[in-house]
């Protein structure tokens, strides 16, 4: 079984719709992250959370919000989706005790906003 | 602030040839460095990491990378490419002991392997 799961894996939505992407992990890690990947731009950090009560903005947080419902769950919301949010979204986790901060990634959610 | 530069967005090699993917970093403190691989339609998988121990790091699938402080580089190599190595490769830096705890990724290098 996968340690980091993301749902849905693919989603097509329309401009202006609210959408939520979900991430769950069974690794027992305290830290969780949301990235988006665009061709030629690599991965860019949207939000990260070091524990349930700690939420931080990343490089490109505008237009996004997150919720850390439990240590194992971290959701990303697009309140009003726009076409330039079409991208591949990844959730990742890491362990506080790992000073190198090796991150473990989910399989990704491909989001298309029409 | 830390940054990562990957030279070459696309690299093409023949099967059996040397693979060399370049990564240069900028960091104000001793860095931890990573190489991740992304196969088509999959998430990122760790290939190897440098965490201030040996400067030559061996990873999975025959890949290795050498940390060169004087050149601020962490290039990824494999002596003999295989068709299954075709993927996108990302170099990343994590600041040693940094409070933010996030990784800074390069823009990626797509490796093609020709028969």
mmCIF file with all atom_site columns, C-alpha atoms in Angstrom:
data_model
loop_
_atom_site.group_PDB
_atom_site.id
_atom_site.type_symbol
_atom_site.label_atom_id
_atom_site.label_alt_id
_atom_site.label_comp_id
_atom_site.label_asym_id
_atom_site.label_entity_id
_atom_site.label_seq_id
_atom_site.pdbx_PDB_ins_code
_atom_site.Cartn_x
_atom_site.Cartn_y
_atom_site.Cartn_z
_atom_site.occupancy
_atom_site.B_iso_or_equiv
_atom_site.pdbx_formal_charge
_atom_site.auth_seq_id
_atom_site.auth_comp_id
_atom_site.auth_asym_id
_atom_site.auth_atom_id
_atom_site.pdbx_PDB_model_num
ATOM 1   C CA . UNK A 1 1   ? 0.000   0.000  0.000   1.00 0.00 ? 1   UNK A CA 1
ATOM 2   C CA . UNK A 1 2   ? 1.144   3.513  -0.820  1.00 0.00 ? 2   UNK A CA 1
ATOM 3   C CA . UNK A 1 3   ? 2.430   5.561  2.120   1.00 0.00 ? 3   UNK A CA 1
ATOM 4   C CA . UNK A 1 4   ? 1.214   8.887  0.679   1.00 0.00 ? 4   UNK A CA 1
ATOM 5   C CA . UNK A 1 5   ? -2.062  8.893  -1.220  1.00 0.00 ? 5   UNK A CA 1
ATOM 6   C CA . UNK A 1 6   ? -3.799  11.660 -3.101  1.00 0.00 ? 6   UNK A CA 1
ATOM 7   C CA . UNK A 1 7   ? -7.387  11.927 -4.242  1.00 0.00 ? 7   UNK A CA 1
ATOM 8   C CA . UNK A 1 8   ? -8.583  12.456 -6.864  1.00 0.00 ? 8   UNK A CA 1
ATOM 9   C CA . UNK A 1 9   ? -5.818  11.438 -9.283  1.00 0.00 ? 9   UNK A CA 1
ATOM 10  C CA . UNK A 1 10  ? -7.362  13.412 -12.116 1.00 0.00 ? 10  UNK A CA 1
ATOM 11  C CA . UNK A 1 11  ? -9.893  16.216 -12.064 1.00 0.00 ? 11  UNK A CA 1
ATOM 12  C CA . UNK A 1 12  ? -11.415 18.452 -14.692 1.00 0.00 ? 12  UNK A CA 1
ATOM 13  C CA . UNK A 1 13  ? -13.329 21.453 -13.464 1.00 0.00 ? 13  UNK A CA 1
ATOM 14  C CA . UNK A 1 14  ? -14.622 24.788 -14.703 1.00 0.00 ? 14  UNK A CA 1
ATOM 15  C CA . UNK A 1 15  ? -13.507 28.316 -13.974 1.00 0.00 ? 15  UNK A CA 1
ATOM 16  C CA . UNK A 1 16  ? -14.998 29.650 -10.756 1.00 0.00 ? 16  UNK A CA 1
ATOM 17  C CA . UNK A 1 17  ? -15.658 26.263 -9.164  1.00 0.00 ? 17  UNK A CA 1
ATOM 18  C CA . UNK A 1 18  ? -14.391 25.360 -5.707  1.00 0.00 ? 18  UNK A CA 1
ATOM 19  C CA . UNK A 1 19  ? -12.281 22.240 -5.596  1.00 0.00 ? 19  UNK A CA 1
ATOM 20  C CA . UNK A 1 20  ? -10.496 20.309 -2.885  1.00 0.00 ? 20  UNK A CA 1
ATOM 21  C CA . UNK A 1 21  ? -7.531  17.997 -3.281  1.00 0.00 ? 21  UNK A CA 1
ATOM 22  C CA . UNK A 1 22  ? -6.861  15.581 -0.476  1.00 0.00 ? 22  UNK A CA 1
ATOM 23  C CA . UNK A 1 23  ? -3.722  13.959 0.850   1.00 0.00 ? 23  UNK A CA 1
ATOM 24  C CA . UNK A 1 24  ? -3.364  11.197 3.407   1.00 0.00 ? 24  UNK A CA 1
ATOM 25  C CA . UNK A 1 25  ? -0.246  9.530  4.764   1.00 0.00 ? 25  UNK A CA 1
ATOM 26  C CA . UNK A 1 26  ? 0.489   6.440  6.833   1.00 0.00 ? 26  UNK A CA 1
ATOM 27  C CA . UNK A 1 27  ? 4.166   7.230  7.414   1.00 0.00 ? 27  UNK A CA 1
ATOM 28  C CA . UNK A 1 28  ? 3.558   8.904  10.767  1.00 0.00 ? 28  UNK A CA 1
ATOM 29  C CA . UNK A 1 29  ? 5.351   12.040 9.612   1.00 0.00 ? 29  UNK A CA 1
ATOM 30  C CA . UNK A 1 30  ? 4.548   15.372 11.199  1.00 0.00 ? 30  UNK A CA 1
ATOM 31  C CA . UNK A 1 31  ? 5.425   17.585 8.255   1.00 0.00 ? 31  UNK A CA 1
ATOM 32  C CA . UNK A 1 32  ? 3.306   17.835 5.108   1.00 0.00 ? 32  UNK A CA 1
ATOM 33  C CA . UNK A 1 33  ? 3.622   19.905 1.939   1.00 0.00 ? 33  UNK A CA 1
ATOM 34  C CA . UNK A 1 34  ? 1.716   20.857 -1.191  1.00 0.00 ? 34  UNK A CA 1
ATOM 35  C CA . UNK A 1 35  ? 3.575   21.562 -4.444  1.00 0.00 ? 35  UNK A CA 1
ATOM 36  C CA . UNK A 1 36  ? 2.512   22.283 -7.973  1.00 0.00 ? 36  UNK A CA 1
ATOM 37  C CA . UNK A 1 37  ? 4.471   21.176 -11.003 1.00 0.00 ? 37  UNK A CA 1
ATOM 38  C CA . UNK A 1 38  ? 4.364   23.023 -14.317 1.00 0.00 ? 38  UNK A CA 1
ATOM 39  C CA . UNK A 1 39  ? 6.390   22.011 -17.379 1.00 0.00 ? 39  UNK A CA 1
ATOM 40  C CA . UNK A 1 40  ? 9.768   23.720 -17.361 1.00 0.00 ? 40  UNK A CA 1
ATOM 41  C CA . UNK A 1 41  ? 9.236   25.262 -13.934 1.00 0.00 ? 41  UNK A CA 1
ATOM 42  C CA . UNK A 1 42  ? 9.963   22.329 -11.654 1.00 0.00 ? 42  UNK A CA 1
ATOM 43  C CA . UNK A 1 43  ? 8.127   22.047 -8.349  1.00 0.00 ? 43  UNK A CA 1
ATOM 44  C CA . UNK A 1 44  ? 6.985   25.115 -6.462  1.00 0.00 ? 44  UNK A CA 1
ATOM 45  C CA . UNK A 1 45  ? 5.842   25.094 -2.862  1.00 0.00 ? 45  UNK A CA 1
ATOM 46  C CA . UNK A 1 46  ? 2.277   26.223 -2.181  1.00 0.00 ? 46  UNK A CA 1
ATOM 47  C CA . UNK A 1 47  ? 1.808   25.561 1.555   1.00 0.00 ? 47  UNK A CA 1
ATOM 48  C CA . UNK A 1 48  ? 3.473   23.521 4.248   1.00 0.00 ? 48  UNK A CA 1
ATOM 49  C CA . UNK A 1 49  ? 2.559   22.376 7.736   1.00 0.00 ? 49  UNK A CA 1
ATOM 50  C CA . UNK A 1 50  ? 4.893   21.245 10.510  1.00 0.00 ? 50  UNK A CA 1
ATOM 51  C CA . UNK A 1 51  ? 2.067   19.954 12.684  1.00 0.00 ? 51  UNK A CA 1
ATOM 52  C CA . UNK A 1 52  ? -1.705  20.176 13.005  1.00 0.00 ? 52  UNK A CA 1
ATOM 53  C CA . UNK A 1 53  ? -1.616  23.698 14.431  1.00 0.00 ? 53  UNK A CA 1
ATOM 54  C CA . UNK A 1 54  ? 1.090   25.044 12.144  1.00 0.00 ? 54  UNK A CA 1
ATOM 55  C CA . UNK A 1 55  ? 0.325   26.227 8.600   1.00 0.00 ? 55  UNK A CA 1
ATOM 56  C CA . UNK A 1 56  ? 2.733   28.272 6.495   1.00 0.00 ? 56  UNK A CA 1
ATOM 57  C CA . UNK A 1 57  ? 2.545   29.892 3.093   1.00 0.00 ? 57  UNK A CA 1
ATOM 58  C CA . UNK A 1 58  ? 4.995   28.830 0.461   1.00 0.00 ? 58  UNK A CA 1
ATOM 59  C CA . UNK A 1 59  ? 6.269   30.501 -2.652  1.00 0.00 ? 59  UNK A CA 1
ATOM 60  C CA . UNK A 1 60  ? 2.947   30.587 -4.526  1.00 0.00 ? 60  UNK A CA 1
ATOM 61  C CA . UNK A 1 61  ? 0.060   30.520 -2.029  1.00 0.00 ? 61  UNK A CA 1
ATOM 62  C CA . UNK A 1 62  ? -2.217  33.105 -3.679  1.00 0.00 ? 62  UNK A CA 1
ATOM 63  C CA . UNK A 1 63  ? -5.491  31.533 -4.791  1.00 0.00 ? 63  UNK A CA 1
ATOM 64  C CA . UNK A 1 64  ? -5.037  28.491 -2.553  1.00 0.00 ? 64  UNK A CA 1
ATOM 65  C CA . UNK A 1 65  ? -5.909  27.527 1.011   1.00 0.00 ? 65  UNK A CA 1
ATOM 66  C CA . UNK A 1 66  ? -5.165  24.451 3.097   1.00 0.00 ? 66  UNK A CA 1
ATOM 67  C CA . UNK A 1 67  ? -6.513  22.547 6.036   1.00 0.00 ? 67  UNK A CA 1
ATOM 68  C CA . UNK A 1 68  ? -4.623  20.133 8.290   1.00 0.00 ? 68  UNK A CA 1
ATOM 69  C CA . UNK A 1 69  ? -7.462  18.041 9.656   1.00 0.00 ? 69  UNK A CA 1
ATOM 70  C CA . UNK A 1 70  ? -5.218  15.562 11.458  1.00 0.00 ? 70  UNK A CA 1
ATOM 71  C CA . UNK A 1 71  ? -1.567  14.601 11.511  1.00 0.00 ? 71  UNK A CA 1
ATOM 72  C CA . UNK A 1 72  ? -2.217  12.258 8.601   1.00 0.00 ? 72  UNK A CA 1
ATOM 73  C CA . UNK A 1 73  ? -4.413  14.510 6.446   1.00 0.00 ? 73  UNK A CA 1
ATOM 74  C CA . UNK A 1 74  ? -3.638  17.717 4.577   1.00 0.00 ? 74  UNK A CA 1
ATOM 75  C CA . UNK A 1 75  ? -6.097  19.186 2.063   1.00 0.00 ? 75  UNK A CA 1
ATOM 76  C CA . UNK A 1 76  ? -5.566  21.846 -0.580  1.00 0.00 ? 76  UNK A CA 1
ATOM 77  C CA . UNK A 1 77  ? -8.480  24.006 -1.749  1.00 0.00 ? 77  UNK A CA 1
ATOM 78  C CA . UNK A 1 78  ? -8.943  26.241 -4.723  1.00 0.00 ? 78  UNK A CA 1
ATOM 79  C CA . UNK A 1 79  ? -11.773 28.562 -3.707  1.00 0.00 ? 79  UNK A CA 1
ATOM 80  C CA . UNK A 1 80  ? -12.464 29.776 -7.236  1.00 0.00 ? 80  UNK A CA 1
ATOM 81  C CA . UNK A 1 81  ? -10.472 27.873 -9.798  1.00 0.00 ? 81  UNK A CA 1
ATOM 82  C CA . UNK A 1 82  ? -8.911  29.660 -12.760 1.00 0.00 ? 82  UNK A CA 1
ATOM 83  C CA . UNK A 1 83  ? -7.292  28.206 -15.895 1.00 0.00 ? 83  UNK A CA 1
ATOM 84  C CA . UNK A 1 84  ? -3.720  29.077 -14.863 1.00 0.00 ? 84  UNK A CA 1
ATOM 85  C CA . UNK A 1 85  ? -4.144  26.727 -11.904 1.00 0.00 ? 85  UNK A CA 1
ATOM 86  C CA . UNK A 1 86  ? -4.109  23.862 -14.360 1.00 0.00 ? 86  UNK A CA 1
ATOM 87  C CA . UNK A 1 87  ? -1.122  21.824 -13.202 1.00 0.00 ? 87  UNK A CA 1
ATOM 88  C CA . UNK A 1 88  ? 0.080   18.634 -11.561 1.00 0.00 ? 88  UNK A CA 1
ATOM 89  C CA . UNK A 1 89  ? -0.225  18.852 -7.765  1.00 0.00 ? 89  UNK A CA 1
ATOM 90  C CA . UNK A 1 90  ? 1.883   16.839 -5.357  1.00 0.00 ? 90  UNK A CA 1
ATOM 91  C CA . UNK A 1 91  ? 1.599   16.227 -1.662  1.00 0.00 ? 91  UNK A CA 1
ATOM 92  C CA . UNK A 1 92  ? 4.743   15.316 0.271   1.00 0.00 ? 92  UNK A CA 1
ATOM 93  C CA . UNK A 1 93  ? 5.672   14.397 3.839   1.00 0.00 ? 93  UNK A CA 1
ATOM 94  C CA . UNK A 1 94  ? 8.814   14.468 5.942   1.00 0.00 ? 94  UNK A CA 1
ATOM 95  C CA . UNK A 1 95  ? 9.921   13.580 9.445   1.00 0.00 ? 95  UNK A CA 1
ATOM 96  C CA . UNK A 1 96  ? 10.877  16.283 11.932  1.00 0.00 ? 96  UNK A CA 1
ATOM 97  C CA . UNK A 1 97  ? 13.737  14.135 13.213  1.00 0.00 ? 97  UNK A CA 1
ATOM 98  C CA . UNK A 1 98  ? 15.319  13.971 9.739   1.00 0.00 ? 98  UNK A CA 1
ATOM 99  C CA . UNK A 1 99  ? 17.449  17.111 9.618   1.00 0.00 ? 99  UNK A CA 1
ATOM 100 C CA . UNK A 1 100 ? 18.064  16.499 5.955   1.00 0.00 ? 100 UNK A CA 1
ATOM 101 C CA . UNK A 1 101 ? 14.317  16.838 5.370   1.00 0.00 ? 101 UNK A CA 1
ATOM 102 C CA . UNK A 1 102 ? 14.027  14.015 2.861   1.00 0.00 ? 102 UNK A CA 1
ATOM 103 C CA . UNK A 1 103 ? 10.525  14.269 1.481   1.00 0.00 ? 103 UNK A CA 1
ATOM 104 C CA . UNK A 1 104 ? 8.250   11.481 0.334   1.00 0.00 ? 104 UNK A CA 1
ATOM 105 C CA . UNK A 1 105 ? 5.826   12.234 -2.457  1.00 0.00 ? 105 UNK A CA 1
ATOM 106 C CA . UNK A 1 106 ? 2.353   11.092 -3.364  1.00 0.00 ? 106 UNK A CA 1
ATOM 107 C CA . UNK A 1 107 ? 1.467   10.058 -6.931  1.00 0.00 ? 107 UNK A CA 1
ATOM 108 C CA . UNK A 1 108 ? 0.050   13.470 -7.842  1.00 0.00 ? 108 UNK A CA 1
ATOM 109 C CA . UNK A 1 109 ? -3.275  14.952 -8.903  1.00 0.00 ? 109 UNK A CA 1
ATOM 110 C CA . UNK A 1 110 ? -3.616  16.231 -12.434 1.00 0.00 ? 110 UNK A CA 1
ATOM 111 C CA . UNK A 1 111 ? -5.982  19.209 -12.352 1.00 0.00 ? 111 UNK A CA 1
ATOM 112 C CA . UNK A 1 112 ? -7.431  20.843 -15.449 1.00 0.00 ? 112 UNK A CA 1
ATOM 113 C CA . UNK A 1 113 ? -9.404  24.076 -15.160 1.00 0.00 ? 113 UNK A CA 1
ATOM 114 C CA . UNK A 1 114 ? -11.446 24.914 -18.242 1.00 0.00 ? 114 UNK A CA 1
ATOM 115 C CA . UNK B 2 1   ? 18.489  32.367 -0.170  1.00 0.00 ? 1   UNK B CA 1
ATOM 116 C CA . UNK B 2 2   ? 19.162  28.930 -1.517  1.00 0.00 ? 2   UNK B CA 1
ATOM 117 C CA . UNK B 2 3   ? 18.713  28.146 -5.175  1.00 0.00 ? 3   UNK B CA 1
ATOM 118 C CA . UNK B 2 4   ? 19.332  25.315 -7.581  1.00 0.00 ? 4   UNK B CA 1
ATOM 119 C CA . UNK B 2 5   ? 20.268  25.474 -11.251 1.00 0.00 ? 5   UNK B CA 1
ATOM 120 C CA . UNK B 2 6   ? 20.040  22.464 -13.518 1.00 0.00 ? 6   UNK B CA 1
ATOM 121 C CA . UNK B 2 7   ? 21.917  22.950 -16.768 1.00 0.00 ? 7   UNK B CA 1
ATOM 122 C CA . UNK B 2 8   ? 20.027  21.543 -19.712 1.00 0.00 ? 8   UNK B CA 1
ATOM 123 C CA . UNK B 2 9   ? 16.285  20.990 -19.677 1.00 0.00 ? 9   UNK B CA 1
ATOM 124 C CA . UNK B 2 10  ? 16.681  18.020 -22.026 1.00 0.00 ? 10  UNK B CA 1
ATOM 125 C CA . UNK B 2 11  ? 19.530  15.535 -22.291 1.00 0.00 ? 11  UNK B CA 1
ATOM 126 C CA . UNK B 2 12  ? 19.645  12.698 -24.819 1.00 0.00 ? 12  UNK B CA 1
ATOM 127 C CA . UNK B 2 13  ? 22.064  9.786  -24.642 1.00 0.00 ? 13  UNK B CA 1
ATOM 128 C CA . UNK B 2 14  ? 22.415  6.447  -26.354 1.00 0.00 ? 14  UNK B CA 1
ATOM 129 C CA . UNK B 2 15  ? 21.814  3.238  -24.482 1.00 0.00 ? 15  UNK B CA 1
ATOM 130 C CA . UNK B 2 16  ? 25.070  2.219  -22.818 1.00 0.00 ? 16  UNK B CA 1
ATOM 131 C CA . UNK B 2 17  ? 26.514  5.729  -22.833 1.00 0.00 ? 17  UNK B CA 1
ATOM 132 C CA . UNK B 2 18  ? 27.479  7.820  -19.821 1.00 0.00 ? 18  UNK B CA 1
ATOM 133 C CA . UNK B 2 19  ? 24.724  9.844  -18.202 1.00 0.00 ? 19  UNK B CA 1
ATOM 134 C CA . UNK B 2 20  ? 25.715  13.238 -16.767 1.00 0.00 ? 20  UNK B CA 1
ATOM 135 C CA . UNK B 2 21  ? 23.062  15.569 -15.371 1.00 0.00 ? 21  UNK B CA 1
ATOM 136 C CA . UNK B 2 22  ? 24.343  18.851 -13.970 1.00 0.00 ? 22  UNK B CA 1
ATOM 137 C CA . UNK B 2 23  ? 23.247  20.617 -10.815 1.00 0.00 ? 23  UNK B CA 1
ATOM 138 C CA . UNK B 2 24  ? 24.703  23.720 -9.204  1.00 0.00 ? 24  UNK B CA 1
ATOM 139 C CA . UNK B 2 25  ? 23.435  25.165 -5.960  1.00 0.00 ? 25  UNK B CA 1
ATOM 140 C CA . UNK B 2 26  ? 23.630  28.342 -3.998  1.00 0.00 ? 26  UNK B CA 1
ATOM 141 C CA . UNK B 2 27  ? 23.420  28.182 -0.230  1.00 0.00 ? 27  UNK B CA 1
ATOM 142 C CA . UNK B 2 28  ? 24.576  30.372 2.621   1.00 0.00 ? 28  UNK B CA 1
ATOM 143 C CA . UNK B 2 29  ? 25.122  27.396 4.903   1.00 0.00 ? 29  UNK B CA 1
ATOM 144 C CA . UNK B 2 30  ? 26.297  23.820 4.351   1.00 0.00 ? 30  UNK B CA 1
ATOM 145 C CA . UNK B 2 31  ? 23.553  22.245 2.268   1.00 0.00 ? 31  UNK B CA 1
ATOM 146 C CA . UNK B 2 32  ? 21.819  18.930 2.136   1.00 0.00 ? 32  UNK B CA 1
ATOM 147 C CA . UNK B 2 33  ? 21.327  17.973 -1.509  1.00 0.00 ? 33  UNK B CA 1
ATOM 148 C CA . UNK B 2 34  ? 18.985  15.558 -3.217  1.00 0.00 ? 34  UNK B CA 1
ATOM 149 C CA . UNK B 2 35  ? 18.307  14.023 -6.584  1.00 0.00 ? 35  UNK B CA 1
ATOM 150 C CA . UNK B 2 36  ? 14.784  12.871 -7.304  1.00 0.00 ? 36  UNK B CA 1
ATOM 151 C CA . UNK B 2 37  ? 13.503  10.987 -10.354 1.00 0.00 ? 37  UNK B CA 1
ATOM 152 C CA . UNK B 2 38  ? 10.014  11.209 -11.848 1.00 0.00 ? 38  UNK B CA 1
ATOM 153 C CA . UNK B 2 39  ? 8.958   8.456  -14.228 1.00 0.00 ? 39  UNK B CA 1
ATOM 154 C CA . UNK B 2 40  ? 6.049   9.214  -16.577 1.00 0.00 ? 40  UNK B CA 1
ATOM 155 C CA . UNK B 2 41  ? 2.738   9.587  -14.745 1.00 0.00 ? 41  UNK B CA 1
ATOM 156 C CA . UNK B 2 42  ? 4.304   8.993  -11.354 1.00 0.00 ? 42  UNK B CA 1
ATOM 157 C CA . UNK B 2 43  ? 5.346   10.978 -8.303  1.00 0.00 ? 43  UNK B CA 1
ATOM 158 C CA . UNK B 2 44  ? 8.899   11.820 -7.339  1.00 0.00 ? 44  UNK B CA 1
ATOM 159 C CA . UNK B 2 45  ? 11.180  9.134  -5.977  1.00 0.00 ? 45  UNK B CA 1
ATOM 160 C CA . UNK B 2 46  ? 14.423  9.748  -4.128  1.00 0.00 ? 46  UNK B CA 1
ATOM 161 C CA . UNK B 2 47  ? 17.530  8.631  -6.047  1.00 0.00 ? 47  UNK B CA 1
ATOM 162 C CA . UNK B 2 48  ? 20.156  9.738  -3.536  1.00 0.00 ? 48  UNK B CA 1
ATOM 163 C CA . UNK B 2 49  ? 21.014  12.400 -1.008  1.00 0.00 ? 49  UNK B CA 1
ATOM 164 C CA . UNK B 2 50  ? 24.068  14.163 0.388   1.00 0.00 ? 50  UNK B CA 1
ATOM 165 C CA . UNK B 2 51  ? 23.951  14.914 4.105   1.00 0.00 ? 51  UNK B CA 1
ATOM 166 C CA . UNK B 2 52  ? 27.503  16.093 4.866   1.00 0.00 ? 52  UNK B CA 1
ATOM 167 C CA . UNK B 2 53  ? 29.074  12.659 5.165   1.00 0.00 ? 53  UNK B CA 1
ATOM 168 C CA . UNK B 2 54  ? 30.909  11.134 2.171   1.00 0.00 ? 54  UNK B CA 1
ATOM 169 C CA . UNK B 2 55  ? 31.152  13.487 -0.801  1.00 0.00 ? 55  UNK B CA 1
ATOM 170 C CA . UNK B 2 56  ? 30.535  10.658 -3.286  1.00 0.00 ? 56  UNK B CA 1
ATOM 171 C CA . UNK B 2 57  ? 27.021  9.411  -2.807  1.00 0.00 ? 57  UNK B CA 1
ATOM 172 C CA . UNK B 2 58  ? 25.681  6.212  -4.329  1.00 0.00 ? 58  UNK B CA 1
ATOM 173 C CA . UNK B 2 59  ? 21.991  5.867  -5.023  1.00 0.00 ? 59  UNK B CA 1
ATOM 174 C CA . UNK B 2 60  ? 19.547  3.466  -6.532  1.00 0.00 ? 60  UNK B CA 1
ATOM 175 C CA . UNK B 2 61  ? 19.650  2.062  -10.067 1.00 0.00 ? 61  UNK B CA 1
ATOM 176 C CA . UNK B 2 62  ? 23.408  2.608  -10.453 1.00 0.00 ? 62  UNK B CA 1
ATOM 177 C CA . UNK B 2 63  ? 23.331  6.388  -10.101 1.00 0.00 ? 63  UNK B CA 1
ATOM 178 C CA . UNK B 2 64  ? 25.826  8.369  -8.076  1.00 0.00 ? 64  UNK B CA 1
ATOM 179 C CA . UNK B 2 65  ? 26.595  12.018 -7.409  1.00 0.00 ? 65  UNK B CA 1
ATOM 180 C CA . UNK B 2 66  ? 29.612  13.884 -6.108  1.00 0.00 ? 66  UNK B CA 1
ATOM 181 C CA . UNK B 2 67  ? 29.394  16.922 -3.841  1.00 0.00 ? 67  UNK B CA 1
ATOM 182 C CA . UNK B 2 68  ? 32.023  19.506 -4.800  1.00 0.00 ? 68  UNK B CA 1
ATOM 183 C CA . UNK B 2 69  ? 31.990  22.448 -2.438  1.00 0.00 ? 69  UNK B CA 1
ATOM 184 C CA . UNK B 2 70  ? 34.549  24.450 -4.416  1.00 0.00 ? 70  UNK B CA 1
ATOM 185 C CA . UNK B 2 71  ? 32.391  24.216 -7.531  1.00 0.00 ? 71  UNK B CA 1
ATOM 186 C CA . UNK B 2 72  ? 29.034  24.349 -5.650  1.00 0.00 ? 72  UNK B CA 1
ATOM 187 C CA . UNK B 2 73  ? 27.989  21.371 -7.730  1.00 0.00 ? 73  UNK B CA 1
ATOM 188 C CA . UNK B 2 74  ? 26.218  18.067 -7.217  1.00 0.00 ? 74  UNK B CA 1
ATOM 189 C CA . UNK B 2 75  ? 26.193  16.417 -10.653 1.00 0.00 ? 75  UNK B CA 1
ATOM 190 C CA . UNK B 2 76  ? 24.423  13.093 -11.189 1.00 0.00 ? 76  UNK B CA 1
ATOM 191 C CA . UNK B 2 77  ? 26.118  10.348 -13.181 1.00 0.00 ? 77  UNK B CA 1
ATOM 192 C CA . UNK B 2 78  ? 25.570  6.809  -14.346 1.00 0.00 ? 78  UNK B CA 1
ATOM 193 C CA . UNK B 2 79  ? 28.246  4.932  -16.288 1.00 0.00 ? 79  UNK B CA 1
ATOM 194 C CA . UNK B 2 80  ? 25.899  3.148  -18.681 1.00 0.00 ? 80  UNK B CA 1
ATOM 195 C CA . UNK B 2 81  ? 22.411  4.362  -19.568 1.00 0.00 ? 81  UNK B CA 1
ATOM 196 C CA . UNK B 2 82  ? 19.512  1.963  -19.807 1.00 0.00 ? 82  UNK B CA 1
ATOM 197 C CA . UNK B 2 83  ? 16.226  2.518  -21.606 1.00 0.00 ? 83  UNK B CA 1
ATOM 198 C CA . UNK B 2 84  ? 14.450  2.417  -18.253 1.00 0.00 ? 84  UNK B CA 1
ATOM 199 C CA . UNK B 2 85  ? 16.384  5.524  -17.116 1.00 0.00 ? 85  UNK B CA 1
ATOM 200 C CA . UNK B 2 86  ? 14.255  7.727  -19.366 1.00 0.00 ? 86  UNK B CA 1
ATOM 201 C CA . UNK B 2 87  ? 12.571  10.094 -16.923 1.00 0.00 ? 87  UNK B CA 1
ATOM 202 C CA . UNK B 2 88  ? 12.728  13.596 -15.522 1.00 0.00 ? 88  UNK B CA 1
ATOM 203 C CA . UNK B 2 89  ? 15.336  14.295 -12.859 1.00 0.00 ? 89  UNK B CA 1
ATOM 204 C CA . UNK B 2 90  ? 15.176  17.014 -10.239 1.00 0.00 ? 90  UNK B CA 1
ATOM 205 C CA . UNK B 2 91  ? 17.954  18.354 -8.071  1.00 0.00 ? 91  UNK B CA 1
ATOM 206 C CA . UNK B 2 92  ? 16.929  19.911 -4.745  1.00 0.00 ? 92  UNK B CA 1
ATOM 207 C CA . UNK B 2 93  ? 18.606  21.649 -1.818  1.00 0.00 ? 93  UNK B CA 1
ATOM 208 C CA . UNK B 2 94  ? 17.543  21.757 1.822   1.00 0.00 ? 94  UNK B CA 1
ATOM 209 C CA . UNK B 2 95  ? 19.303  24.179 4.061   1.00 0.00 ? 95  UNK B CA 1
ATOM 210 C CA . UNK B 2 96  ? 21.124  22.388 6.874   1.00 0.00 ? 96  UNK B CA 1
ATOM 211 C CA . UNK B 2 97  ? 19.145  22.870 10.034  1.00 0.00 ? 97  UNK B CA 1
ATOM 212 C CA . UNK B 2 98  ? 16.925  25.396 8.305   1.00 0.00 ? 98  UNK B CA 1
ATOM 213 C CA . UNK B 2 99  ? 13.744  26.382 10.088  1.00 0.00 ? 99  UNK B CA 1
ATOM 214 C CA . UNK B 2 100 ? 11.561  26.342 7.009   1.00 0.00 ? 100 UNK B CA 1
ATOM 215 C CA . UNK B 2 101 ? 12.165  22.706 6.283   1.00 0.00 ? 101 UNK B CA 1
ATOM 216 C CA . UNK B 2 102 ? 11.247  22.922 2.653   1.00 0.00 ? 102 UNK B CA 1
ATOM 217 C CA . UNK B 2 103 ? 13.183  21.818 -0.391  1.00 0.00 ? 103 UNK B CA 1
ATOM 218 C CA . UNK B 2 104 ? 14.121  24.153 -3.229  1.00 0.00 ? 104 UNK B CA 1
ATOM 219 C CA . UNK B 2 105 ? 13.877  22.307 -6.539  1.00 0.00 ? 105 UNK B CA 1
ATOM 220 C CA . UNK B 2 106 ? 15.596  22.885 -9.820  1.00 0.00 ? 106 UNK B CA 1
ATOM 221 C CA . UNK B 2 107 ? 13.494  23.078 -12.963 1.00 0.00 ? 107 UNK B CA 1
ATOM 222 C CA . UNK B 2 108 ? 14.274  19.533 -13.944 1.00 0.00 ? 108 UNK B CA 1
ATOM 223 C CA . UNK B 2 109 ? 16.142  17.736 -16.702 1.00 0.00 ? 109 UNK B CA 1
ATOM 224 C CA . UNK B 2 110 ? 14.367  15.293 -19.002 1.00 0.00 ? 110 UNK B CA 1
ATOM 225 C CA . UNK B 2 111 ? 16.566  12.372 -19.931 1.00 0.00 ? 111 UNK B CA 1
ATOM 226 C CA . UNK B 2 112 ? 15.913  10.526 -23.178 1.00 0.00 ? 112 UNK B CA 1
ATOM 227 C CA . UNK B 2 113 ? 17.693  7.264  -23.932 1.00 0.00 ? 113 UNK B CA 1
ATOM 228 C CA . UNK B 2 114 ? 18.052  6.213  -27.562 1.00 0.00 ? 114 UNK B CA 1
ATOM 229 C CA . UNK B 2 115 ? 18.332  2.565  -28.564 1.00 0.00 ? 115 UNK B CA 1
#
